[in-house]
Short mmCIF file of C-alpha atoms in Angstrom, two decimals:
data_model
loop_
_atom_site.label_atom_id
_atom_site.label_comp_id
_atom_site.label_asym_id
_atom_site.label_seq_id
_atom_site.Cartn_x
_atom_site.Cartn_y
_atom_site.Cartn_z
CA MET A 26 27.03 -12.63 -15.46
CA LYS A 27 25.27 -15.98 -15.65
CA VAL A 28 21.55 -15.78 -16.34
CA ARG A 29 19.47 -17.71 -13.81
CA THR A 30 17.10 -20.25 -15.40
CA GLN A 31 16.09 -22.30 -12.36
CA ILE A 32 16.00 -22.21 -8.58
CA ALA A 33 16.21 -24.82 -5.88
CA VAL A 34 13.27 -24.52 -3.49
CA LYS A 35 13.39 -25.93 0.02
CA THR A 36 9.83 -27.05 0.59
CA ALA A 37 7.90 -27.12 3.86
CA ASN A 38 8.04 -30.93 3.87
CA SER A 39 11.87 -30.75 4.07
CA GLY A 40 12.44 -31.62 0.44
CA ILE A 41 14.28 -29.68 -2.25
CA ARG A 42 12.73 -29.18 -5.65
CA VAL A 43 14.38 -27.61 -8.69
CA VAL A 44 11.97 -25.29 -10.49
CA MET A 45 12.48 -23.75 -13.92
CA LEU A 46 11.76 -20.00 -13.75
CA PRO A 47 9.47 -19.98 -16.83
CA ASP A 48 7.25 -22.50 -14.99
CA ILE A 49 6.54 -20.04 -12.15
CA LEU A 50 3.35 -17.99 -12.57
CA TYR A 51 3.48 -16.04 -9.33
CA LEU A 52 4.58 -16.18 -5.71
CA LYS A 53 2.31 -15.39 -2.77
CA SER A 54 3.31 -14.57 0.79
CA GLU A 55 1.92 -16.76 3.56
CA GLY A 56 3.60 -15.41 6.68
CA ARG A 57 7.11 -16.85 6.89
CA TYR A 58 6.41 -19.09 3.90
CA THR A 59 5.91 -18.47 0.19
CA ILE A 60 3.42 -20.27 -2.05
CA ILE A 61 4.92 -20.73 -5.52
CA SER A 62 2.21 -21.28 -8.15
CA LEU A 63 3.29 -23.17 -11.26
CA LYS A 64 2.05 -23.45 -14.86
CA ASP A 65 0.88 -27.03 -14.34
CA ASN A 66 -1.68 -25.80 -11.74
CA THR A 67 0.36 -27.12 -8.83
CA SER A 68 2.02 -25.13 -6.08
CA LEU A 69 4.89 -25.46 -3.64
CA VAL A 70 5.15 -24.20 -0.09
CA ALA A 71 8.65 -22.76 0.22
CA CYS A 72 10.41 -22.15 3.53
CA LYS A 73 11.62 -18.65 2.60
CA ASN A 74 9.65 -15.45 2.86
CA LEU A 75 8.64 -13.38 -0.16
CA GLY A 76 11.35 -10.76 0.45
CA ILE A 77 14.05 -13.36 -0.19
CA TYR A 78 12.53 -14.15 -3.59
CA GLU A 79 12.09 -10.46 -4.40
CA GLU A 80 15.83 -9.98 -3.94
CA LEU A 81 16.66 -13.18 -5.84
CA PHE A 82 14.50 -12.19 -8.83
CA LYS A 83 15.23 -8.44 -8.88
CA ASP A 84 17.15 -8.48 -12.18
CA ILE A 85 14.86 -10.77 -14.14
CA ASN A 86 11.27 -10.61 -15.37
CA PHE A 87 9.60 -10.90 -11.96
CA ILE A 88 8.19 -7.89 -10.13
CA ARG A 89 6.59 -7.36 -6.75
CA VAL A 90 3.14 -5.99 -7.51
CA HIS A 91 1.73 -6.14 -3.98
CA ASN A 92 2.97 -6.69 -0.44
CA SER A 93 1.84 -10.30 -0.83
CA TYR A 94 2.61 -11.06 -4.51
CA ILE A 95 5.44 -11.33 -7.03
CA VAL A 96 4.38 -11.95 -10.64
CA ASN A 97 6.36 -13.53 -13.48
CA PHE A 98 5.69 -10.99 -16.25
CA GLN A 99 6.31 -13.69 -18.83
CA HIS A 100 2.78 -14.92 -17.97
CA LEU A 101 1.10 -11.50 -17.90
CA ASN A 102 -1.83 -11.14 -20.30
CA GLN A 103 -3.19 -7.73 -19.31
CA ILE A 104 -3.58 -5.16 -16.58
CA ILE A 105 -7.07 -4.01 -15.74
CA ARG A 106 -8.37 -1.21 -13.55
CA ASP A 107 -11.84 -0.98 -12.08
CA SER A 108 -13.51 0.55 -9.07
CA GLY A 109 -12.02 -2.21 -6.91
CA GLY A 110 -8.43 -1.43 -7.88
CA GLN A 111 -5.95 -2.67 -10.46
CA TYR A 112 -4.99 -6.24 -11.29
CA CYS A 113 -2.53 -8.32 -13.30
CA VAL A 114 -4.46 -10.87 -15.33
CA LEU A 115 -2.34 -13.89 -16.22
CA PHE A 116 -2.82 -16.07 -19.31
CA ASN A 117 -4.56 -18.66 -17.10
CA GLU A 118 -7.12 -15.93 -16.12
CA LYS A 119 -5.77 -15.69 -12.55
CA MET A 120 -6.13 -12.13 -11.24
CA ILE A 121 -3.38 -10.79 -8.97
CA PRO A 122 -3.98 -7.47 -7.16
CA ILE A 123 -1.61 -4.57 -7.75
CA SER A 124 -1.27 -2.23 -4.78
CA ASN A 125 -1.56 1.51 -5.30
CA ARG A 126 2.03 1.92 -4.07
CA LYS A 127 3.39 -0.58 -6.60
CA PHE A 128 1.29 0.46 -9.62
CA SER A 129 3.72 3.10 -10.93
CA GLY A 130 6.58 0.58 -10.70
CA VAL A 131 4.54 -1.95 -12.66
CA LYS A 132 3.87 0.60 -15.40
CA GLU A 133 7.58 1.52 -15.44
CA HIS A 134 8.53 -2.15 -15.77
CA LEU A 135 6.23 -2.35 -18.80
CA HIS A 136 7.71 0.88 -20.23
CA TYR A 137 4.20 2.36 -20.20
#
């Protein structure tokens, strides 16, 4: 099986951009679109919904942590819990919420 290292993203402005997977920090759902946040502090608006990317990334180091977010665990710094819930904290200090339903799957992915 060939290991995926990049994806082609059809953007909302009708372009196609090739993105290296290690450059993706996280993906966020915006209705029928997906915002792909990159390491260089830019983002792309992709014409596919988050469920498509969840299926595409299911066998690599990305995990859906919330109904609205998929995180690239390569960029995960820590997981914190407080009275407001639990969060993935990325190396760039961005905090991504982890839903209660997904938290056990996140811990399993980390072999915790």
